[in-house]
PDB file of C-alpha atoms in Angstrom:
ATOM      1  CA  THR S  12      64.397 -34.335 239.302  1.00 56.00           C
ATOM      2  CA  GLN S  13      67.143 -37.072 237.562  1.00 60.00           C
ATOM      3  CA  LEU S  14      68.895 -33.832 235.753  1.00 83.00           C
ATOM      4  CA  LEU S  15      71.431 -33.889 233.101  1.00 92.00           C
ATOM      5  CA  GLU S  16      73.790 -30.970 232.400  1.00 93.00           C
ATOM      6  CA  GLN S  17      75.509 -30.325 228.885  1.00 95.00           C
ATOM      7  CA  SER S  18      78.733 -29.041 228.267  1.00 95.00           C
ATOM      8  CA  PRO S  19      80.081 -26.195 226.673  1.00 96.00           C
ATOM      9  CA  GLN S  20      76.659 -24.632 226.348  1.00 94.00           C
ATOM     10  CA  PHE S  21      77.917 -22.519 223.026  1.00 96.00           C
ATOM     11  CA  LEU S  22      80.887 -23.716 220.820  1.00 96.00           C
ATOM     12  CA  SER S  23      81.582 -22.313 217.468  1.00 97.00           C
ATOM     13  CA  ILE S  24      84.277 -23.474 215.028  1.00 96.00           C
ATOM     14  CA  GLN S  25      85.085 -23.163 211.849  1.00 97.00           C
ATOM     15  CA  GLU S  26      84.568 -26.304 209.101  1.00 97.00           C
ATOM     16  CA  GLY S  27      87.249 -29.009 209.549  1.00 97.00           C
ATOM     17  CA  GLU S  28      87.744 -28.887 213.008  1.00 97.00           C
ATOM     18  CA  ASN S  29      86.967 -31.474 216.107  1.00 97.00           C
ATOM     19  CA  LEU S  30      84.649 -31.196 218.669  1.00 97.00           C
ATOM     20  CA  THR S  31      83.365 -33.228 221.542  1.00 98.00           C
ATOM     21  CA  VAL S  32      80.248 -32.257 223.138  1.00 98.00           C
ATOM     22  CA  TYR S  33      79.462 -34.157 227.411  1.00 97.00           C
ATOM     23  CA  CYS S  34      76.306 -35.024 229.112  1.00 97.00           C
ATOM     24  CA  ASN S  35      76.362 -35.420 232.688  1.00 95.00           C
ATOM     25  CA  SER S  36      74.436 -36.567 235.820  1.00 94.00           C
ATOM     26  CA  SER S  37      74.869 -38.123 239.255  1.00 92.00           C
ATOM     27  CA  SER S  38      72.134 -40.308 238.534  1.00 92.00           C
ATOM     28  CA  VAL S  39      71.807 -43.440 236.273  1.00 94.00           C
ATOM     29  CA  PHE S  40      69.882 -44.227 233.039  1.00 94.00           C
ATOM     30  CA  SER S  41      68.479 -47.315 231.040  1.00 93.00           C
ATOM     31  CA  SER S  42      69.644 -45.778 227.994  1.00 93.00           C
ATOM     32  CA  LEU S  43      70.386 -42.534 226.150  1.00 95.00           C
ATOM     33  CA  GLN S  44      69.705 -40.928 223.468  1.00 96.00           C
ATOM     34  CA  TRP S  45      71.414 -37.984 221.079  1.00 97.00           C
ATOM     35  CA  TYR S  46      68.723 -35.558 219.345  1.00 97.00           C
ATOM     36  CA  ARG S  47      69.635 -32.439 217.160  1.00 97.00           C
ATOM     37  CA  GLN S  48      67.447 -29.678 216.035  1.00 96.00           C
ATOM     38  CA  GLU S  49      67.070 -27.315 213.723  1.00 94.00           C
ATOM     39  CA  PRO S  50      65.204 -23.609 214.175  1.00 90.00           C
ATOM     40  CA  GLY S  51      61.728 -23.834 213.547  1.00 89.00           C
ATOM     41  CA  GLU S  52      61.889 -27.466 214.052  1.00 93.00           C
ATOM     42  CA  GLY S  53      61.599 -29.999 216.353  1.00 95.00           C
ATOM     43  CA  PRO S  54      64.330 -32.284 217.589  1.00 96.00           C
ATOM     44  CA  VAL S  55      65.168 -35.252 215.502  1.00 95.00           C
ATOM     45  CA  LEU S  56      66.884 -38.827 217.204  1.00 94.00           C
ATOM     46  CA  LEU S  57      70.726 -39.795 216.147  1.00 96.00           C
ATOM     47  CA  VAL S  58      71.399 -42.746 218.541  1.00 95.00           C
ATOM     48  CA  THR S  59      70.094 -44.629 220.917  1.00 94.00           C
ATOM     49  CA  VAL S  60      73.081 -45.900 223.622  1.00 95.00           C
ATOM     50  CA  VAL S  61      71.638 -48.684 226.002  1.00 93.00           C
ATOM     51  CA  THR S  62      75.242 -50.708 227.281  1.00 93.00           C
ATOM     52  CA  GLY S  63      77.587 -49.096 229.421  1.00 93.00           C
ATOM     53  CA  GLY S  64      80.703 -48.802 227.599  1.00 94.00           C
ATOM     54  CA  GLU S  65      79.030 -48.803 224.365  1.00 95.00           C
ATOM     55  CA  VAL S  66      80.143 -46.540 221.349  1.00 96.00           C
ATOM     56  CA  LYS S  67      78.109 -46.075 218.134  1.00 96.00           C
ATOM     57  CA  LYS S  68      79.602 -44.392 214.951  1.00 96.00           C
ATOM     58  CA  LEU S  69      77.017 -42.621 212.945  1.00 94.00           C
ATOM     59  CA  LYS S  70      79.624 -41.408 209.783  1.00 95.00           C
ATOM     60  CA  ARG S  71      81.137 -38.528 211.455  1.00 97.00           C
ATOM     61  CA  LEU S  72      79.383 -38.888 214.768  1.00 97.00           C
ATOM     62  CA  THR S  73      80.610 -40.840 217.326  1.00 97.00           C
ATOM     63  CA  PHE S  74      78.939 -41.848 220.385  1.00 97.00           C
ATOM     64  CA  GLN S  75      79.458 -42.657 223.803  1.00 97.00           C
ATOM     65  CA  PHE S  76      77.587 -44.384 226.571  1.00 96.00           C
ATOM     66  CA  GLY S  77      79.850 -43.649 230.148  1.00 95.00           C
ATOM     67  CA  ASP S  78      80.512 -47.262 231.911  1.00 94.00           C
ATOM     68  CA  ALA S  79      78.355 -46.676 234.981  1.00 94.00           C
ATOM     69  CA  ARG S  80      75.231 -45.264 231.893  1.00 94.00           C
ATOM     70  CA  LYS S  81      75.320 -41.654 233.951  1.00 94.00           C
ATOM     71  CA  ASP S  82      76.992 -39.566 231.239  1.00 94.00           C
ATOM     72  CA  SER S  83      77.930 -39.676 227.359  1.00 97.00           C
ATOM     73  CA  SER S  84      79.680 -37.879 225.469  1.00 97.00           C
ATOM     74  CA  LEU S  85      79.099 -37.116 221.803  1.00 97.00           C
ATOM     75  CA  HIS S  86      81.993 -36.260 219.226  1.00 98.00           C
ATOM     76  CA  ILE S  87      82.739 -34.778 215.292  1.00 97.00           C
ATOM     77  CA  THR S  88      85.185 -35.077 212.879  1.00 97.00           C
ATOM     78  CA  ALA S  89      85.426 -32.500 210.880  1.00 97.00           C
ATOM     79  CA  ALA S  90      82.557 -30.676 211.539  1.00 97.00           C
ATOM     80  CA  GLN S  91      80.676 -29.196 208.521  1.00 97.00           C
ATOM     81  CA  PRO S  92      78.756 -26.418 208.411  1.00 96.00           C
ATOM     82  CA  GLY S  93      75.613 -28.567 207.230  1.00 95.00           C
ATOM     83  CA  ASP S  94      75.906 -30.027 211.533  1.00 96.00           C
ATOM     84  CA  THR S  95      75.406 -26.367 212.846  1.00 96.00           C
ATOM     85  CA  GLY S  96      71.997 -27.091 215.211  1.00 96.00           C
ATOM     86  CA  LEU S  97      71.106 -27.549 218.841  1.00 96.00           C
ATOM     87  CA  TYR S  98      72.627 -31.219 219.622  1.00 97.00           C
ATOM     88  CA  LEU S  99      70.218 -32.339 223.185  1.00 97.00           C
ATOM     89  CA  CYS S 100      71.367 -35.167 225.107  1.00 96.00           C
ATOM     90  CA  ALA S 101      68.444 -37.238 226.944  1.00 95.00           C
ATOM     91  CA  GLY S 102      68.489 -39.867 229.906  1.00 93.00           C
ATOM     92  CA  VAL S 103      65.471 -42.944 229.773  1.00 91.00           C
ATOM     93  CA  ASN S 104      64.243 -44.680 232.369  1.00 88.00           C
ATOM     94  CA  PHE S 105      60.507 -45.956 232.631  1.00 84.00           C
ATOM     95  CA  ASN S 106      59.612 -44.437 229.376  1.00 80.00           C
ATOM     96  CA  LYS S 107      60.550 -41.310 230.979  1.00 85.00           C
ATOM     97  CA  PHE S 108      62.795 -38.716 228.635  1.00 89.00           C
ATOM     98  CA  TYR S 109      64.764 -36.129 230.333  1.00 91.00           C
ATOM     99  CA  PHE S 110      66.675 -33.817 228.563  1.00 92.00           C
ATOM    100  CA  GLY S 111      69.752 -32.023 228.479  1.00 93.00           C
ATOM    101  CA  SER S 112      69.675 -27.935 228.276  1.00 89.00           C
ATOM    102  CA  GLY S 113      71.345 -28.481 224.511  1.00 94.00           C
ATOM    103  CA  THR S 114      74.928 -27.479 223.021  1.00 96.00           C
ATOM    104  CA  LYS S 115      74.108 -24.497 220.776  1.00 96.00           C
ATOM    105  CA  LEU S 116      77.250 -25.734 217.993  1.00 97.00           C
ATOM    106  CA  ASN S 117      77.914 -23.121 214.948  1.00 97.00           C
ATOM    107  CA  VAL S 118      79.887 -24.202 211.697  1.00 97.00           C
ATOM    108  CA  LYS S 119      81.566 -21.965 210.261  1.00 96.00           C
ATOM    109  CA  PRO S 120      82.993 -22.109 206.774  1.00 95.00           C
TER     110      PRO S 120
ATOM    111  CA  ASP R  10      56.537 -40.458 205.436  1.00 68.00           C
ATOM    112  CA  ALA R  11      54.489 -40.614 208.372  1.00 85.00           C
ATOM    113  CA  ARG R  12      55.104 -37.683 210.299  1.00 93.00           C
ATOM    114  CA  VAL R  13      53.242 -36.112 213.876  1.00 96.00           C
ATOM    115  CA  THR R  14      51.800 -32.896 213.019  1.00 97.00           C
ATOM    116  CA  GLN R  15      50.994 -30.388 215.295  1.00 98.00           C
ATOM    117  CA  THR R  16      48.320 -27.263 214.851  1.00 97.00           C
ATOM    118  CA  PRO R  17      48.694 -24.287 214.962  1.00 97.00           C
ATOM    119  CA  ARG R  18      52.092 -23.866 214.209  1.00 97.00           C
ATOM    120  CA  HIS R  19      52.371 -20.073 215.516  1.00 97.00           C
ATOM    121  CA  LYS R  20      49.157 -18.445 217.591  1.00 98.00           C
ATOM    122  CA  VAL R  21      49.560 -15.005 219.289  1.00 98.00           C
ATOM    123  CA  THR R  22      46.925 -14.555 221.731  1.00 97.00           C
ATOM    124  CA  GLU R  23      46.311 -12.030 225.282  1.00 97.00           C
ATOM    125  CA  MET R  24      46.203 -13.058 228.233  1.00 97.00           C
ATOM    126  CA  GLY R  25      43.170 -14.811 229.859  1.00 97.00           C
ATOM    127  CA  GLN R  26      42.334 -16.642 226.466  1.00 97.00           C
ATOM    128  CA  GLU R  27      42.067 -19.678 225.793  1.00 97.00           C
ATOM    129  CA  VAL R  28      44.416 -21.781 223.398  1.00 98.00           C
ATOM    130  CA  THR R  29      43.685 -25.087 222.364  1.00 98.00           C
ATOM    131  CA  MET R  30      46.884 -26.865 220.618  1.00 98.00           C
ATOM    132  CA  ARG R  31      46.500 -29.875 218.524  1.00 98.00           C
ATOM    133  CA  CYS R  32      48.773 -33.086 218.193  1.00 98.00           C
ATOM    134  CA  GLN R  33      48.511 -36.008 215.211  1.00 97.00           C
ATOM    135  CA  PRO R  34      50.843 -38.614 216.435  1.00 97.00           C
ATOM    136  CA  ILE R  35      52.444 -41.266 214.134  1.00 96.00           C
ATOM    137  CA  LEU R  36      49.980 -44.326 213.020  1.00 93.00           C
ATOM    138  CA  GLY R  37      51.108 -46.989 215.445  1.00 92.00           C
ATOM    139  CA  HIS R  38      52.573 -45.028 217.368  1.00 93.00           C
ATOM    140  CA  ASN R  39      51.669 -45.928 221.206  1.00 90.00           C
ATOM    141  CA  THR R  40      52.863 -43.071 223.640  1.00 93.00           C
ATOM    142  CA  VAL R  41      52.176 -39.272 222.927  1.00 96.00           C
ATOM    143  CA  PHE R  42      54.673 -36.555 224.473  1.00 96.00           C
ATOM    144  CA  TRP R  43      54.078 -33.052 225.218  1.00 97.00           C
ATOM    145  CA  TYR R  44      56.853 -30.842 225.755  1.00 96.00           C
ATOM    146  CA  ARG R  45      57.965 -27.345 226.483  1.00 96.00           C
ATOM    147  CA  GLN R  46      60.695 -25.724 225.557  1.00 95.00           C
ATOM    148  CA  THR R  47      62.166 -22.232 226.446  1.00 93.00           C
ATOM    149  CA  MET R  48      65.696 -20.300 225.907  1.00 87.00           C
ATOM    150  CA  MET R  49      65.683 -20.058 230.201  1.00 85.00           C
ATOM    151  CA  GLN R  50      64.175 -24.207 230.821  1.00 85.00           C
ATOM    152  CA  GLY R  51      65.438 -25.726 227.892  1.00 88.00           C
ATOM    153  CA  LEU R  52      62.813 -28.826 226.867  1.00 92.00           C
ATOM    154  CA  GLU R  53      60.509 -29.591 230.607  1.00 91.00           C
ATOM    155  CA  LEU R  54      58.522 -33.019 229.780  1.00 92.00           C
ATOM    156  CA  LEU R  55      54.815 -31.319 230.194  1.00 94.00           C
ATOM    157  CA  ALA R  56      52.816 -34.948 230.296  1.00 94.00           C
ATOM    158  CA  TYR R  57      52.507 -38.183 228.686  1.00 91.00           C
ATOM    159  CA  PHE R  58      50.061 -40.831 227.301  1.00 93.00           C
ATOM    160  CA  ARG R  59      50.188 -44.955 226.659  1.00 92.00           C
ATOM    161  CA  ASN R  60      47.593 -46.069 224.868  1.00 91.00           C
ATOM    162  CA  ARG R  61      45.527 -42.587 225.351  1.00 92.00           C
ATOM    163  CA  ALA R  62      45.977 -42.577 228.920  1.00 92.00           C
ATOM    164  CA  PRO R  63      47.947 -40.151 230.939  1.00 90.00           C
ATOM    165  CA  LEU R  64      49.698 -41.716 232.572  1.00 89.00           C
ATOM    166  CA  ASP R  65      51.968 -38.829 234.207  1.00 86.00           C
ATOM    167  CA  ASP R  66      51.048 -35.016 233.814  1.00 85.00           C
ATOM    168  CA  SER R  67      53.614 -34.245 236.890  1.00 84.00           C
ATOM    169  CA  GLY R  68      54.920 -31.299 234.766  1.00 85.00           C
ATOM    170  CA  MET R  69      52.280 -29.465 234.318  1.00 90.00           C
ATOM    171  CA  PRO R  70      50.537 -26.632 235.969  1.00 87.00           C
ATOM    172  CA  LYS R  71      46.890 -28.606 237.054  1.00 86.00           C
ATOM    173  CA  ASP R  72      45.508 -25.348 237.432  1.00 92.00           C
ATOM    174  CA  ARG R  73      45.582 -23.984 234.461  1.00 96.00           C
ATOM    175  CA  PHE R  74      46.825 -26.487 231.546  1.00 96.00           C
ATOM    176  CA  SER R  75      44.954 -29.763 230.565  1.00 95.00           C
ATOM    177  CA  ALA R  76      45.759 -32.679 228.343  1.00 96.00           C
ATOM    178  CA  GLU R  77      43.679 -35.637 226.673  1.00 95.00           C
ATOM    179  CA  MET R  78      43.458 -37.971 223.973  1.00 95.00           C
ATOM    180  CA  PRO R  79      39.745 -38.425 222.503  1.00 93.00           C
ATOM    181  CA  ASP R  80      41.387 -40.976 220.032  1.00 92.00           C
ATOM    182  CA  ALA R  81      44.261 -42.036 218.940  1.00 91.00           C
ATOM    183  CA  THR R  82      44.910 -40.458 216.331  1.00 94.00           C
ATOM    184  CA  LEU R  83      44.025 -36.606 218.261  1.00 97.00           C
ATOM    185  CA  ALA R  84      45.956 -35.726 221.098  1.00 97.00           C
ATOM    186  CA  THR R  85      45.301 -32.004 223.047  1.00 97.00           C
ATOM    187  CA  LEU R  86      46.830 -29.752 225.040  1.00 97.00           C
ATOM    188  CA  LYS R  87      44.663 -26.740 226.462  1.00 97.00           C
ATOM    189  CA  ILE R  88      46.309 -23.766 228.509  1.00 97.00           C
ATOM    190  CA  GLN R  89      42.996 -21.646 229.910  1.00 97.00           C
ATOM    191  CA  PRO R  90      43.421 -18.823 231.492  1.00 96.00           C
ATOM    192  CA  SER R  91      46.817 -18.426 229.349  1.00 97.00           C
ATOM    193  CA  GLU R  92      49.162 -15.732 230.515  1.00 97.00           C
ATOM    194  CA  PRO R  93      52.445 -14.214 229.537  1.00 97.00           C
ATOM    195  CA  ARG R  94      54.829 -16.879 231.086  1.00 95.00           C
ATOM    196  CA  ASP R  95      53.587 -19.716 229.347  1.00 96.00           C
ATOM    197  CA  SER R  96      54.626 -18.095 226.402  1.00 97.00           C
ATOM    198  CA  ALA R  97      56.886 -20.795 224.117  1.00 97.00           C
ATOM    199  CA  VAL R  98      57.135 -23.789 221.779  1.00 97.00           C
ATOM    200  CA  TYR R  99      55.121 -26.887 222.728  1.00 98.00           C
ATOM    201  CA  PHE R 100      56.015 -30.088 220.998  1.00 98.00           C
ATOM    202  CA  CYS R 101      54.503 -33.079 220.845  1.00 97.00           C
ATOM    203  CA  ALA R 102      55.517 -36.242 220.337  1.00 97.00           C
ATOM    204  CA  SER R 103      55.235 -39.907 219.353  1.00 95.00           C
ATOM    205  CA  GLY R 104      56.736 -43.184 220.530  1.00 91.00           C
ATOM    206  CA  LEU R 105      56.886 -46.823 220.265  1.00 86.00           C
ATOM    207  CA  ARG R 106      59.698 -49.257 222.136  1.00 79.00           C
ATOM    208  CA  GLY R 107      61.780 -46.313 223.676  1.00 79.00           C
ATOM    209  CA  GLU R 108      62.322 -43.904 220.713  1.00 85.00           C
ATOM    210  CA  GLN R 109      59.617 -40.869 219.817  1.00 90.00           C
ATOM    211  CA  PHE R 110      59.785 -38.277 217.308  1.00 94.00           C
ATOM    212  CA  PHE R 111      59.007 -34.998 217.689  1.00 96.00           C
ATOM    213  CA  GLY R 112      56.697 -32.868 215.542  1.00 96.00           C
ATOM    214  CA  PRO R 113      57.602 -29.174 214.218  1.00 96.00           C
ATOM    215  CA  GLY R 114      56.692 -27.461 216.976  1.00 97.00           C
ATOM    216  CA  THR R 115      53.246 -24.397 218.025  1.00 98.00           C
ATOM    217  CA  ARG R 116      54.601 -21.549 218.982  1.00 97.00           C
ATOM    218  CA  LEU R 117      52.964 -19.398 221.729  1.00 98.00           C
ATOM    219  CA  THR R 118      52.719 -15.705 222.197  1.00 98.00           C
ATOM    220  CA  VAL R 119      50.766 -15.014 225.212  1.00 97.00           C
ATOM    221  CA  LEU R 120      50.373 -11.053 225.184  1.00 96.00           C
TER     222      LEU R 120
END
């Protein structure tokens, strides 16, 4: 089993604050993905990182893949209420996806 | 706007009954995944298909669960007999080249 641990599990912050979510594993992955899931819907892919050390930016979201391709982080700058949701990381090997337990983010106006 | 569709969206049934969930993948996608999501276990992979062939169903309880793709436009997940511990949201996802797109899920409640 290729386990991914996410931290923190829950995060409640005020609008405008910055935050970082972590995704850690002892396994090496060929790529890592981040998803956001809103209540009553399926997860939606935000980004895929492939190369160790890679950094990708999506507006106020910055994603980084660890050098050893075992961990990743998601940083949100100036969080907004629209960022509220469950953030899931998924490690990918041989076209199989191993999901973390998720970080539930609540951004208060 | 291509999307994965799932039916039914909600299902309430009694223990021992058969449950069938259906998924229509996005046209042209060659992989289909079935996941189960619960508060306790998170998102678990049950089975996946490539080009309609089952590649891995190791996440599925074999004695009661079965997954099939009778054609490229339909994937099914069947539970027989259902048990209360099967209560969860079941997601289908289809994909191509390392990406996957999730359907809205079927919320199953087994009483």
